[in-house]
mmCIF file with all atom_site columns, C-alpha atoms in Angstrom:
data_model
loop_
_atom_site.group_PDB
_atom_site.id
_atom_site.type_symbol
_atom_site.label_atom_id
_atom_site.label_alt_id
_atom_site.label_comp_id
_atom_site.label_asym_id
_atom_site.label_entity_id
_atom_site.label_seq_id
_atom_site.pdbx_PDB_ins_code
_atom_site.Cartn_x
_atom_site.Cartn_y
_atom_site.Cartn_z
_atom_site.occupancy
_atom_site.B_iso_or_equiv
_atom_site.pdbx_formal_charge
_atom_site.auth_seq_id
_atom_site.auth_comp_id
_atom_site.auth_asym_id
_atom_site.auth_atom_id
_atom_site.pdbx_PDB_model_num
ATOM 1   C CA . UNK W 1 1   ? -19.210 19.337  -14.028 1.00 0.00 ? 1   UNK W CA 1
ATOM 2   C CA . UNK W 1 2   ? -22.416 17.437  -13.813 1.00 0.00 ? 2   UNK W CA 1
ATOM 3   C CA . UNK W 1 3   ? -21.845 13.327  -14.236 1.00 0.00 ? 3   UNK W CA 1
ATOM 4   C CA . UNK W 1 4   ? -24.980 11.097  -15.110 1.00 0.00 ? 4   UNK W CA 1
ATOM 5   C CA . UNK W 1 5   ? -25.442 7.770   -13.152 1.00 0.00 ? 5   UNK W CA 1
ATOM 6   C CA . UNK W 1 6   ? -27.647 5.436   -12.565 1.00 0.00 ? 6   UNK W CA 1
ATOM 7   C CA . UNK W 1 7   ? -29.739 4.996   -9.028  1.00 0.00 ? 7   UNK W CA 1
ATOM 8   C CA . UNK W 1 8   ? -30.110 2.051   -7.822  1.00 0.00 ? 8   UNK W CA 1
ATOM 9   C CA . UNK W 1 9   ? -32.685 2.024   -4.402  1.00 0.00 ? 9   UNK W CA 1
ATOM 10  C CA . UNK W 1 10  ? -31.381 -0.046  -1.823  1.00 0.00 ? 10  UNK W CA 1
ATOM 11  C CA . UNK W 1 11  ? -33.701 -2.952  -1.385  1.00 0.00 ? 11  UNK W CA 1
ATOM 12  C CA . UNK W 1 12  ? -34.549 -4.287  2.119   1.00 0.00 ? 12  UNK W CA 1
ATOM 13  C CA . UNK W 1 13  ? -32.680 -7.267  1.481   1.00 0.00 ? 13  UNK W CA 1
ATOM 14  C CA . UNK W 1 14  ? -29.487 -4.731  0.712   1.00 0.00 ? 14  UNK W CA 1
ATOM 15  C CA . UNK W 1 15  ? -30.314 -3.085  3.723   1.00 0.00 ? 15  UNK W CA 1
ATOM 16  C CA . UNK W 1 16  ? -30.094 -5.960  5.816   1.00 0.00 ? 16  UNK W CA 1
ATOM 17  C CA . UNK W 1 17  ? -27.162 -6.891  4.278   1.00 0.00 ? 17  UNK W CA 1
ATOM 18  C CA . UNK W 1 18  ? -25.172 -3.947  4.350   1.00 0.00 ? 18  UNK W CA 1
ATOM 19  C CA . UNK W 1 19  ? -26.250 -3.354  8.557   1.00 0.00 ? 19  UNK W CA 1
ATOM 20  C CA . UNK W 1 20  ? -24.816 -6.931  8.981   1.00 0.00 ? 20  UNK W CA 1
ATOM 21  C CA . UNK W 1 21  ? -21.810 -6.449  6.822   1.00 0.00 ? 21  UNK W CA 1
ATOM 22  C CA . UNK W 1 22  ? -21.056 -3.556  8.687   1.00 0.00 ? 22  UNK W CA 1
ATOM 23  C CA . UNK W 1 23  ? -21.307 -4.528  12.440  1.00 0.00 ? 23  UNK W CA 1
ATOM 24  C CA . UNK W 1 24  ? -19.460 -7.516  11.631  1.00 0.00 ? 24  UNK W CA 1
ATOM 25  C CA . UNK W 1 25  ? -16.373 -5.514  10.364  1.00 0.00 ? 25  UNK W CA 1
ATOM 26  C CA . UNK W 1 26  ? -16.713 -3.458  13.401  1.00 0.00 ? 26  UNK W CA 1
ATOM 27  C CA . UNK W 1 27  ? -17.227 -5.696  16.460  1.00 0.00 ? 27  UNK W CA 1
ATOM 28  C CA . UNK W 1 28  ? -15.648 -8.710  15.112  1.00 0.00 ? 28  UNK W CA 1
ATOM 29  C CA . UNK W 1 29  ? -11.769 -8.981  15.736  1.00 0.00 ? 29  UNK W CA 1
ATOM 30  C CA . UNK W 1 30  ? -11.300 -11.373 12.469  1.00 0.00 ? 30  UNK W CA 1
ATOM 31  C CA . UNK W 1 31  ? -7.984  -12.855 11.601  1.00 0.00 ? 31  UNK W CA 1
ATOM 32  C CA . UNK W 1 32  ? -7.333  -14.798 8.556   1.00 0.00 ? 32  UNK W CA 1
ATOM 33  C CA . UNK W 1 33  ? -5.481  -18.087 7.760   1.00 0.00 ? 33  UNK W CA 1
ATOM 34  C CA . UNK W 1 34  ? -4.684  -18.973 3.660   1.00 0.00 ? 34  UNK W CA 1
ATOM 35  C CA . UNK W 1 35  ? -4.266  -22.729 2.488   1.00 0.00 ? 35  UNK W CA 1
ATOM 36  C CA . UNK W 1 36  ? -3.227  -23.755 -0.695  1.00 0.00 ? 36  UNK W CA 1
ATOM 37  C CA . UNK W 1 37  ? -5.064  -27.707 -0.845  1.00 0.00 ? 37  UNK W CA 1
ATOM 38  C CA . UNK W 1 38  ? -4.011  -30.206 -3.832  1.00 0.00 ? 38  UNK W CA 1
ATOM 39  C CA . UNK W 1 39  ? -6.806  -31.861 -4.500  1.00 0.00 ? 39  UNK W CA 1
ATOM 40  C CA . UNK W 1 40  ? -6.588  -34.104 -7.613  1.00 0.00 ? 40  UNK W CA 1
ATOM 41  C CA . UNK W 1 41  ? -7.150  -36.845 -5.638  1.00 0.00 ? 41  UNK W CA 1
ATOM 42  C CA . UNK W 1 42  ? -11.029 -35.553 -5.163  1.00 0.00 ? 42  UNK W CA 1
ATOM 43  C CA . UNK W 1 43  ? -11.034 -34.419 -8.773  1.00 0.00 ? 43  UNK W CA 1
ATOM 44  C CA . UNK W 1 44  ? -10.345 -38.665 -9.670  1.00 0.00 ? 44  UNK W CA 1
ATOM 45  C CA . UNK W 1 45  ? -13.297 -39.838 -6.260  1.00 0.00 ? 45  UNK W CA 1
ATOM 46  C CA . UNK W 1 46  ? -15.485 -36.907 -8.105  1.00 0.00 ? 46  UNK W CA 1
ATOM 47  C CA . UNK W 1 47  ? -15.270 -38.413 -11.847 1.00 0.00 ? 47  UNK W CA 1
ATOM 48  C CA . UNK W 1 48  ? -15.512 -41.849 -10.380 1.00 0.00 ? 48  UNK W CA 1
ATOM 49  C CA . UNK W 1 49  ? -18.935 -41.045 -8.785  1.00 0.00 ? 49  UNK W CA 1
ATOM 50  C CA . UNK W 1 50  ? -20.095 -38.921 -11.454 1.00 0.00 ? 50  UNK W CA 1
ATOM 51  C CA . UNK W 1 51  ? -19.341 -41.618 -13.965 1.00 0.00 ? 51  UNK W CA 1
ATOM 52  C CA . UNK W 1 52  ? -21.690 -44.051 -11.922 1.00 0.00 ? 52  UNK W CA 1
ATOM 53  C CA . UNK W 1 53  ? -25.104 -42.006 -12.430 1.00 0.00 ? 53  UNK W CA 1
ATOM 54  C CA . UNK W 1 54  ? -24.395 -38.673 -14.669 1.00 0.00 ? 54  UNK W CA 1
ATOM 55  C CA . UNK W 1 55  ? -27.520 -37.350 -14.642 1.00 0.00 ? 55  UNK W CA 1
ATOM 56  C CA . UNK W 1 56  ? -27.047 -37.251 -10.668 1.00 0.00 ? 56  UNK W CA 1
ATOM 57  C CA . UNK W 1 57  ? -23.203 -35.331 -10.819 1.00 0.00 ? 57  UNK W CA 1
ATOM 58  C CA . UNK W 1 58  ? -22.159 -33.878 -8.107  1.00 0.00 ? 58  UNK W CA 1
ATOM 59  C CA . UNK W 1 59  ? -19.836 -30.725 -7.878  1.00 0.00 ? 59  UNK W CA 1
ATOM 60  C CA . UNK W 1 60  ? -16.493 -30.240 -6.211  1.00 0.00 ? 60  UNK W CA 1
ATOM 61  C CA . UNK W 1 61  ? -18.340 -27.594 -4.245  1.00 0.00 ? 61  UNK W CA 1
ATOM 62  C CA . UNK W 1 62  ? -20.457 -30.205 -2.595  1.00 0.00 ? 62  UNK W CA 1
ATOM 63  C CA . UNK W 1 63  ? -17.545 -31.917 -1.828  1.00 0.00 ? 63  UNK W CA 1
ATOM 64  C CA . UNK W 1 64  ? -16.027 -29.524 -0.149  1.00 0.00 ? 64  UNK W CA 1
ATOM 65  C CA . UNK W 1 65  ? -18.816 -28.512 1.557   1.00 0.00 ? 65  UNK W CA 1
ATOM 66  C CA . UNK W 1 66  ? -18.911 -32.608 3.751   1.00 0.00 ? 66  UNK W CA 1
ATOM 67  C CA . UNK W 1 67  ? -15.311 -32.080 4.031   1.00 0.00 ? 67  UNK W CA 1
ATOM 68  C CA . UNK W 1 68  ? -15.181 -28.897 5.648   1.00 0.00 ? 68  UNK W CA 1
ATOM 69  C CA . UNK W 1 69  ? -18.115 -30.475 7.786   1.00 0.00 ? 69  UNK W CA 1
ATOM 70  C CA . UNK W 1 70  ? -15.848 -33.396 8.562   1.00 0.00 ? 70  UNK W CA 1
ATOM 71  C CA . UNK W 1 71  ? -12.934 -31.327 9.450   1.00 0.00 ? 71  UNK W CA 1
ATOM 72  C CA . UNK W 1 72  ? -15.179 -29.374 11.616  1.00 0.00 ? 72  UNK W CA 1
ATOM 73  C CA . UNK W 1 73  ? -16.390 -32.234 13.976  1.00 0.00 ? 73  UNK W CA 1
ATOM 74  C CA . UNK W 1 74  ? -12.984 -33.313 13.782  1.00 0.00 ? 74  UNK W CA 1
ATOM 75  C CA . UNK W 1 75  ? -11.567 -29.720 15.096  1.00 0.00 ? 75  UNK W CA 1
ATOM 76  C CA . UNK W 1 76  ? -15.068 -28.195 17.454  1.00 0.00 ? 76  UNK W CA 1
ATOM 77  C CA . UNK W 1 77  ? -13.463 -25.187 18.219  1.00 0.00 ? 77  UNK W CA 1
ATOM 78  C CA . UNK W 1 78  ? -14.333 -23.540 14.947  1.00 0.00 ? 78  UNK W CA 1
ATOM 79  C CA . UNK W 1 79  ? -17.981 -25.326 15.025  1.00 0.00 ? 79  UNK W CA 1
ATOM 80  C CA . UNK W 1 80  ? -19.392 -22.724 17.350  1.00 0.00 ? 80  UNK W CA 1
ATOM 81  C CA . UNK W 1 81  ? -21.267 -19.301 17.666  1.00 0.00 ? 81  UNK W CA 1
ATOM 82  C CA . UNK W 1 82  ? -20.252 -16.942 20.316  1.00 0.00 ? 82  UNK W CA 1
ATOM 83  C CA . UNK W 1 83  ? -23.065 -15.308 22.887  1.00 0.00 ? 83  UNK W CA 1
ATOM 84  C CA . UNK W 1 84  ? -22.317 -12.442 25.339  1.00 0.00 ? 84  UNK W CA 1
ATOM 85  C CA . UNK W 1 85  ? -21.124 -14.732 27.778  1.00 0.00 ? 85  UNK W CA 1
ATOM 86  C CA . UNK W 1 86  ? -20.748 -17.965 26.128  1.00 0.00 ? 86  UNK W CA 1
ATOM 87  C CA . UNK W 1 87  ? -18.994 -19.529 23.183  1.00 0.00 ? 87  UNK W CA 1
ATOM 88  C CA . UNK W 1 88  ? -21.453 -22.489 22.211  1.00 0.00 ? 88  UNK W CA 1
ATOM 89  C CA . UNK W 1 89  ? -19.854 -25.370 20.273  1.00 0.00 ? 89  UNK W CA 1
ATOM 90  C CA . UNK W 1 90  ? -21.842 -27.887 18.264  1.00 0.00 ? 90  UNK W CA 1
ATOM 91  C CA . UNK W 1 91  ? -21.472 -31.454 17.877  1.00 0.00 ? 91  UNK W CA 1
ATOM 92  C CA . UNK W 1 92  ? -22.866 -31.378 14.550  1.00 0.00 ? 92  UNK W CA 1
ATOM 93  C CA . UNK W 1 93  ? -21.707 -29.266 11.969  1.00 0.00 ? 93  UNK W CA 1
ATOM 94  C CA . UNK W 1 94  ? -24.229 -27.291 10.388  1.00 0.00 ? 94  UNK W CA 1
ATOM 95  C CA . UNK W 1 95  ? -22.890 -25.629 7.280   1.00 0.00 ? 95  UNK W CA 1
ATOM 96  C CA . UNK W 1 96  ? -24.005 -22.219 5.936   1.00 0.00 ? 96  UNK W CA 1
ATOM 97  C CA . UNK W 1 97  ? -23.910 -21.818 2.085   1.00 0.00 ? 97  UNK W CA 1
ATOM 98  C CA . UNK W 1 98  ? -23.842 -18.308 0.566   1.00 0.00 ? 98  UNK W CA 1
ATOM 99  C CA . UNK W 1 99  ? -25.401 -18.461 -2.487  1.00 0.00 ? 99  UNK W CA 1
ATOM 100 C CA . UNK W 1 100 ? -26.194 -15.260 -5.025  1.00 0.00 ? 100 UNK W CA 1
ATOM 101 C CA . UNK W 1 101 ? -29.401 -13.938 -5.788  1.00 0.00 ? 101 UNK W CA 1
ATOM 102 C CA . UNK W 1 102 ? -30.324 -10.414 -7.641  1.00 0.00 ? 102 UNK W CA 1
ATOM 103 C CA . UNK W 1 103 ? -29.695 -7.730  -5.060  1.00 0.00 ? 103 UNK W CA 1
ATOM 104 C CA . UNK W 1 104 ? -28.382 -9.648  -2.823  1.00 0.00 ? 104 UNK W CA 1
ATOM 105 C CA . UNK W 1 105 ? -27.118 -13.031 -0.869  1.00 0.00 ? 105 UNK W CA 1
ATOM 106 C CA . UNK W 1 106 ? -29.005 -15.912 0.882   1.00 0.00 ? 106 UNK W CA 1
ATOM 107 C CA . UNK W 1 107 ? -27.084 -18.252 3.317   1.00 0.00 ? 107 UNK W CA 1
ATOM 108 C CA . UNK W 1 108 ? -29.408 -21.486 4.119   1.00 0.00 ? 108 UNK W CA 1
ATOM 109 C CA . UNK W 1 109 ? -27.848 -24.201 6.043   1.00 0.00 ? 109 UNK W CA 1
ATOM 110 C CA . UNK W 1 110 ? -26.716 -27.751 5.742   1.00 0.00 ? 110 UNK W CA 1
ATOM 111 C CA . UNK W 1 111 ? -27.760 -29.297 8.758   1.00 0.00 ? 111 UNK W CA 1
ATOM 112 C CA . UNK W 1 112 ? -25.432 -31.954 10.084  1.00 0.00 ? 112 UNK W CA 1
ATOM 113 C CA . UNK W 1 113 ? -23.386 -31.997 6.857   1.00 0.00 ? 113 UNK W CA 1
ATOM 114 C CA . UNK W 1 114 ? -20.983 -34.218 8.309   1.00 0.00 ? 114 UNK W CA 1
ATOM 115 C CA . UNK W 1 115 ? -23.691 -37.357 8.439   1.00 0.00 ? 115 UNK W CA 1
ATOM 116 C CA . UNK W 1 116 ? -25.019 -36.853 4.794   1.00 0.00 ? 116 UNK W CA 1
ATOM 117 C CA . UNK W 1 117 ? -23.914 -38.490 1.849   1.00 0.00 ? 117 UNK W CA 1
ATOM 118 C CA . UNK W 1 118 ? -22.454 -36.502 -1.014  1.00 0.00 ? 118 UNK W CA 1
ATOM 119 C CA . UNK W 1 119 ? -24.978 -36.725 -3.266  1.00 0.00 ? 119 UNK W CA 1
ATOM 120 C CA . UNK W 1 120 ? -27.745 -35.923 -0.783  1.00 0.00 ? 120 UNK W CA 1
ATOM 121 C CA . UNK W 1 121 ? -25.924 -32.348 -0.093  1.00 0.00 ? 121 UNK W CA 1
ATOM 122 C CA . UNK W 1 122 ? -26.012 -31.893 -3.717  1.00 0.00 ? 122 UNK W CA 1
ATOM 123 C CA . UNK W 1 123 ? -29.588 -32.468 -4.032  1.00 0.00 ? 123 UNK W CA 1
ATOM 124 C CA . UNK W 1 124 ? -30.321 -30.522 -1.237  1.00 0.00 ? 124 UNK W CA 1
ATOM 125 C CA . UNK W 1 125 ? -27.807 -27.257 -2.527  1.00 0.00 ? 125 UNK W CA 1
ATOM 126 C CA . UNK W 1 126 ? -29.271 -27.919 -5.588  1.00 0.00 ? 126 UNK W CA 1
ATOM 127 C CA . UNK W 1 127 ? -32.977 -27.371 -3.874  1.00 0.00 ? 127 UNK W CA 1
ATOM 128 C CA . UNK W 1 128 ? -31.639 -24.419 -1.647  1.00 0.00 ? 128 UNK W CA 1
ATOM 129 C CA . UNK W 1 129 ? -30.312 -22.455 -5.126  1.00 0.00 ? 129 UNK W CA 1
ATOM 130 C CA . UNK W 1 130 ? -33.551 -22.983 -6.555  1.00 0.00 ? 130 UNK W CA 1
ATOM 131 C CA . UNK W 1 131 ? -35.957 -21.539 -4.050  1.00 0.00 ? 131 UNK W CA 1
ATOM 132 C CA . UNK W 1 132 ? -33.824 -18.976 -3.029  1.00 0.00 ? 132 UNK W CA 1
ATOM 133 C CA . UNK W 1 133 ? -33.650 -17.904 -6.717  1.00 0.00 ? 133 UNK W CA 1
ATOM 134 C CA . UNK W 1 134 ? -37.910 -17.561 -6.151  1.00 0.00 ? 134 UNK W CA 1
ATOM 135 C CA . UNK W 1 135 ? -37.535 -16.264 -2.572  1.00 0.00 ? 135 UNK W CA 1
ATOM 136 C CA . UNK W 1 136 ? -39.021 -19.449 -1.204  1.00 0.00 ? 136 UNK W CA 1
ATOM 137 C CA . UNK W 1 137 ? -36.396 -20.429 1.674   1.00 0.00 ? 137 UNK W CA 1
ATOM 138 C CA . UNK W 1 138 ? -38.198 -20.599 4.746   1.00 0.00 ? 138 UNK W CA 1
ATOM 139 C CA . UNK W 1 139 ? -36.395 -18.382 8.103   1.00 0.00 ? 139 UNK W CA 1
ATOM 140 C CA . UNK W 1 140 ? -35.971 -21.290 9.476   1.00 0.00 ? 140 UNK W CA 1
ATOM 141 C CA . UNK W 1 141 ? -33.256 -22.767 6.706   1.00 0.00 ? 141 UNK W CA 1
ATOM 142 C CA . UNK W 1 142 ? -31.289 -19.284 6.821   1.00 0.00 ? 142 UNK W CA 1
ATOM 143 C CA . UNK W 1 143 ? -30.836 -19.485 10.181  1.00 0.00 ? 143 UNK W CA 1
ATOM 144 C CA . UNK W 1 144 ? -28.889 -21.268 13.211  1.00 0.00 ? 144 UNK W CA 1
ATOM 145 C CA . UNK W 1 145 ? -25.898 -22.269 11.274  1.00 0.00 ? 145 UNK W CA 1
ATOM 146 C CA . UNK W 1 146 ? -22.340 -23.120 12.768  1.00 0.00 ? 146 UNK W CA 1
ATOM 147 C CA . UNK W 1 147 ? -19.935 -22.130 10.135  1.00 0.00 ? 147 UNK W CA 1
ATOM 148 C CA . UNK W 1 148 ? -20.272 -20.364 6.625   1.00 0.00 ? 148 UNK W CA 1
ATOM 149 C CA . UNK W 1 149 ? -18.655 -21.654 2.924   1.00 0.00 ? 149 UNK W CA 1
ATOM 150 C CA . UNK W 1 150 ? -18.481 -18.745 0.540   1.00 0.00 ? 150 UNK W CA 1
ATOM 151 C CA . UNK W 1 151 ? -17.320 -20.448 -2.995  1.00 0.00 ? 151 UNK W CA 1
ATOM 152 C CA . UNK W 1 152 ? -16.341 -17.873 -6.246  1.00 0.00 ? 152 UNK W CA 1
ATOM 153 C CA . UNK W 1 153 ? -13.673 -19.946 -8.339  1.00 0.00 ? 153 UNK W CA 1
ATOM 154 C CA . UNK W 1 154 ? -16.887 -20.387 -10.178 1.00 0.00 ? 154 UNK W CA 1
ATOM 155 C CA . UNK W 1 155 ? -16.224 -16.615 -11.046 1.00 0.00 ? 155 UNK W CA 1
ATOM 156 C CA . UNK W 1 156 ? -12.956 -17.344 -11.773 1.00 0.00 ? 156 UNK W CA 1
ATOM 157 C CA . UNK W 1 157 ? -11.646 -15.749 -8.564  1.00 0.00 ? 157 UNK W CA 1
ATOM 158 C CA . UNK W 1 158 ? -8.380  -16.787 -7.104  1.00 0.00 ? 158 UNK W CA 1
ATOM 159 C CA . UNK W 1 159 ? -8.366  -15.592 -3.414  1.00 0.00 ? 159 UNK W CA 1
ATOM 160 C CA . UNK W 1 160 ? -10.488 -13.237 -1.701  1.00 0.00 ? 160 UNK W CA 1
ATOM 161 C CA . UNK W 1 161 ? -11.433 -12.639 2.569   1.00 0.00 ? 161 UNK W CA 1
ATOM 162 C CA . UNK W 1 162 ? -15.205 -13.263 3.500   1.00 0.00 ? 162 UNK W CA 1
ATOM 163 C CA . UNK W 1 163 ? -16.757 -11.404 6.054   1.00 0.00 ? 163 UNK W CA 1
ATOM 164 C CA . UNK W 1 164 ? -17.636 -13.838 9.013   1.00 0.00 ? 164 UNK W CA 1
ATOM 165 C CA . UNK W 1 165 ? -21.365 -14.450 9.522   1.00 0.00 ? 165 UNK W CA 1
ATOM 166 C CA . UNK W 1 166 ? -21.923 -13.355 13.371  1.00 0.00 ? 166 UNK W CA 1
ATOM 167 C CA . UNK W 1 167 ? -22.688 -14.991 15.722  1.00 0.00 ? 167 UNK W CA 1
ATOM 168 C CA . UNK W 1 168 ? -20.484 -17.764 13.868  1.00 0.00 ? 168 UNK W CA 1
ATOM 169 C CA . UNK W 1 169 ? -16.870 -17.444 14.618  1.00 0.00 ? 169 UNK W CA 1
ATOM 170 C CA . UNK W 1 170 ? -15.225 -18.688 11.552  1.00 0.00 ? 170 UNK W CA 1
ATOM 171 C CA . UNK W 1 171 ? -16.192 -18.500 7.297   1.00 0.00 ? 171 UNK W CA 1
ATOM 172 C CA . UNK W 1 172 ? -14.443 -20.214 4.359   1.00 0.00 ? 172 UNK W CA 1
ATOM 173 C CA . UNK W 1 173 ? -13.447 -18.663 0.868   1.00 0.00 ? 173 UNK W CA 1
ATOM 174 C CA . UNK W 1 174 ? -13.070 -20.952 -1.505  1.00 0.00 ? 174 UNK W CA 1
ATOM 175 C CA . UNK W 1 175 ? -11.244 -19.556 -4.857  1.00 0.00 ? 175 UNK W CA 1
ATOM 176 C CA . UNK W 1 176 ? -10.915 -21.306 -7.920  1.00 0.00 ? 176 UNK W CA 1
ATOM 177 C CA . UNK W 1 177 ? -9.344  -24.708 -8.477  1.00 0.00 ? 177 UNK W CA 1
ATOM 178 C CA . UNK W 1 178 ? -6.170  -24.214 -11.066 1.00 0.00 ? 178 UNK W CA 1
ATOM 179 C CA . UNK W 1 179 ? -2.947  -26.383 -12.147 1.00 0.00 ? 179 UNK W CA 1
ATOM 180 C CA . UNK W 1 180 ? 0.195   -24.939 -10.481 1.00 0.00 ? 180 UNK W CA 1
ATOM 181 C CA . UNK W 1 181 ? 4.074   -25.866 -10.143 1.00 0.00 ? 181 UNK W CA 1
ATOM 182 C CA . UNK W 1 182 ? 4.536   -27.253 -6.647  1.00 0.00 ? 182 UNK W CA 1
ATOM 183 C CA . UNK W 1 183 ? 7.455   -28.867 -4.891  1.00 0.00 ? 183 UNK W CA 1
ATOM 184 C CA . UNK W 1 184 ? 6.368   -32.831 -4.373  1.00 0.00 ? 184 UNK W CA 1
ATOM 185 C CA . UNK W 1 185 ? 8.095   -33.080 -1.152  1.00 0.00 ? 185 UNK W CA 1
ATOM 186 C CA . UNK W 1 186 ? 11.411  -35.143 -2.830  1.00 0.00 ? 186 UNK W CA 1
ATOM 187 C CA . UNK W 1 187 ? 13.158  -32.201 -4.293  1.00 0.00 ? 187 UNK W CA 1
ATOM 188 C CA . UNK W 1 188 ? 11.192  -32.402 -7.124  1.00 0.00 ? 188 UNK W CA 1
ATOM 189 C CA . UNK W 1 189 ? 8.067   -30.440 -8.936  1.00 0.00 ? 189 UNK W CA 1
ATOM 190 C CA . UNK W 1 190 ? 4.963   -31.156 -10.064 1.00 0.00 ? 190 UNK W CA 1
ATOM 191 C CA . UNK W 1 191 ? 1.849   -29.857 -11.594 1.00 0.00 ? 191 UNK W CA 1
ATOM 192 C CA . UNK W 1 192 ? -0.728  -30.348 -9.335  1.00 0.00 ? 192 UNK W CA 1
ATOM 193 C CA . UNK W 1 193 ? -4.487  -28.984 -9.203  1.00 0.00 ? 193 UNK W CA 1
ATOM 194 C CA . UNK W 1 194 ? -4.418  -26.329 -6.440  1.00 0.00 ? 194 UNK W CA 1
ATOM 195 C CA . UNK W 1 195 ? -7.457  -24.848 -4.580  1.00 0.00 ? 195 UNK W CA 1
ATOM 196 C CA . UNK W 1 196 ? -6.595  -21.505 -2.286  1.00 0.00 ? 196 UNK W CA 1
ATOM 197 C CA . UNK W 1 197 ? -8.740  -21.192 0.738   1.00 0.00 ? 197 UNK W CA 1
ATOM 198 C CA . UNK W 1 198 ? -8.955  -18.240 3.464   1.00 0.00 ? 198 UNK W CA 1
ATOM 199 C CA . UNK W 1 199 ? -10.236 -18.919 6.388   1.00 0.00 ? 199 UNK W CA 1
ATOM 200 C CA . UNK W 1 200 ? -11.143 -15.972 8.353   1.00 0.00 ? 200 UNK W CA 1
ATOM 201 C CA . UNK W 1 201 ? -12.109 -16.415 12.236  1.00 0.00 ? 201 UNK W CA 1
ATOM 202 C CA . UNK W 1 202 ? -13.415 -14.376 15.358  1.00 0.00 ? 202 UNK W CA 1
ATOM 203 C CA . UNK W 1 203 ? -10.153 -13.965 17.516  1.00 0.00 ? 203 UNK W CA 1
ATOM 204 C CA . UNK W 1 204 ? -13.010 -13.252 20.499  1.00 0.00 ? 204 UNK W CA 1
ATOM 205 C CA . UNK W 1 205 ? -13.294 -17.400 20.231  1.00 0.00 ? 205 UNK W CA 1
ATOM 206 C CA . UNK W 1 206 ? -10.634 -18.946 18.255  1.00 0.00 ? 206 UNK W CA 1
ATOM 207 C CA . UNK W 1 207 ? -7.222  -19.188 18.218  1.00 0.00 ? 207 UNK W CA 1
ATOM 208 C CA . UNK W 1 208 ? -4.457  -19.653 15.564  1.00 0.00 ? 208 UNK W CA 1
ATOM 209 C CA . UNK W 1 209 ? -3.254  -22.934 16.386  1.00 0.00 ? 209 UNK W CA 1
ATOM 210 C CA . UNK W 1 210 ? -7.021  -24.168 16.540  1.00 0.00 ? 210 UNK W CA 1
ATOM 211 C CA . UNK W 1 211 ? -7.754  -22.884 12.991  1.00 0.00 ? 211 UNK W CA 1
ATOM 212 C CA . UNK W 1 212 ? -4.306  -24.115 11.959  1.00 0.00 ? 212 UNK W CA 1
ATOM 213 C CA . UNK W 1 213 ? -6.313  -27.624 12.838  1.00 0.00 ? 213 UNK W CA 1
ATOM 214 C CA . UNK W 1 214 ? -8.720  -27.249 11.113  1.00 0.00 ? 214 UNK W CA 1
ATOM 215 C CA . UNK W 1 215 ? -7.194  -26.561 8.491   1.00 0.00 ? 215 UNK W CA 1
ATOM 216 C CA . UNK W 1 216 ? -4.753  -29.522 8.769   1.00 0.00 ? 216 UNK W CA 1
ATOM 217 C CA . UNK W 1 217 ? -7.516  -31.455 9.373   1.00 0.00 ? 217 UNK W CA 1
ATOM 218 C CA . UNK W 1 218 ? -9.031  -30.439 5.834   1.00 0.00 ? 218 UNK W CA 1
ATOM 219 C CA . UNK W 1 219 ? -6.777  -31.092 3.859   1.00 0.00 ? 219 UNK W CA 1
ATOM 220 C CA . UNK W 1 220 ? -6.068  -34.253 5.318   1.00 0.00 ? 220 UNK W CA 1
ATOM 221 C CA . UNK W 1 221 ? -10.019 -35.569 4.429   1.00 0.00 ? 221 UNK W CA 1
ATOM 222 C CA . UNK W 1 222 ? -9.508  -33.842 0.869   1.00 0.00 ? 222 UNK W CA 1
ATOM 223 C CA . UNK W 1 223 ? -6.396  -35.738 0.263   1.00 0.00 ? 223 UNK W CA 1
ATOM 224 C CA . UNK W 1 224 ? -8.301  -38.869 1.438   1.00 0.00 ? 224 UNK W CA 1
ATOM 225 C CA . UNK W 1 225 ? -11.553 -38.277 -0.287  1.00 0.00 ? 225 UNK W CA 1
ATOM 226 C CA . UNK W 1 226 ? -12.426 -42.196 -0.133  1.00 0.00 ? 226 UNK W CA 1
ATOM 227 C CA . UNK W 1 227 ? -13.221 -41.056 3.885   1.00 0.00 ? 227 UNK W CA 1
ATOM 228 C CA . UNK W 1 228 ? -16.273 -38.451 2.512   1.00 0.00 ? 228 UNK W CA 1
ATOM 229 C CA . UNK W 1 229 ? -18.521 -41.173 1.599   1.00 0.00 ? 229 UNK W CA 1
ATOM 230 C CA . UNK W 1 230 ? -18.730 -42.782 5.206   1.00 0.00 ? 230 UNK W CA 1
ATOM 231 C CA . UNK W 1 231 ? -21.872 -41.592 6.018   1.00 0.00 ? 231 UNK W CA 1
#
C-alpha cells in the first residue's frame, strides 16, 4: 500500500546543520543540568526600563543574554572552546544566539556581551534577526562565540535539551516563563514566575561542580537585576 508524501529537498543549509549536529551528538560527551529560576524581580526591572522609552522595548531574552554573560565572566570555566590539545578560556563573553530561519538556523554572536547595556544588546539582537531573515549575516558575525543560548520560551516550550555548538563547550536552553507555586524558604508557599533552563555541557572540558557554579551565578544575577546595568 503506497502512502502519499511531499518531498522536501535538503538545502545546503540543512545539510550543513545535519552534519554539525550529528558530529556534535556523536563526539561530544554531553551532560545536562536543569535549573528553575525565579524571575519576578527581573520582570519588574524590565517593566521599569520599558516605561522610560516604550519605543525601545527590551525583551526578557535580552536581559537573559546579559545575565548569562555576567555569570560567564564570574565562572570562566564555561566560557570556553575546546581543541585537540587545549581548552581556550575567554575573558569576554561572546554569546551565540540561536535564530530560527526558513529551513534552518543562524547563530550570530553578541560580542563582549558582559560589557554592553541590555538596550545595546536588544538593538543588536533585533538587527541580527532582521538580517538573518534575508540571509545578510556576515561569516564573521556567526563564528567565534564562546557560549550559546537557545530560547524556545516564546513558542510555549516548557523545557528542552539543546545540542552543544562545537567547538564551544556549553549551551543554555531556555523554556517559557510561567507562574508556579513554590516554597519561599519559610515553610510557606507563594506563586512566582519561574523559568526552566537546561544547561548542556561538554564533559571533556567542564565538570559538574563548575557547571553548577555557573547556574548559581546566573540565579544570583537574575535575583538582583540592577547589576545588569553595570556597563
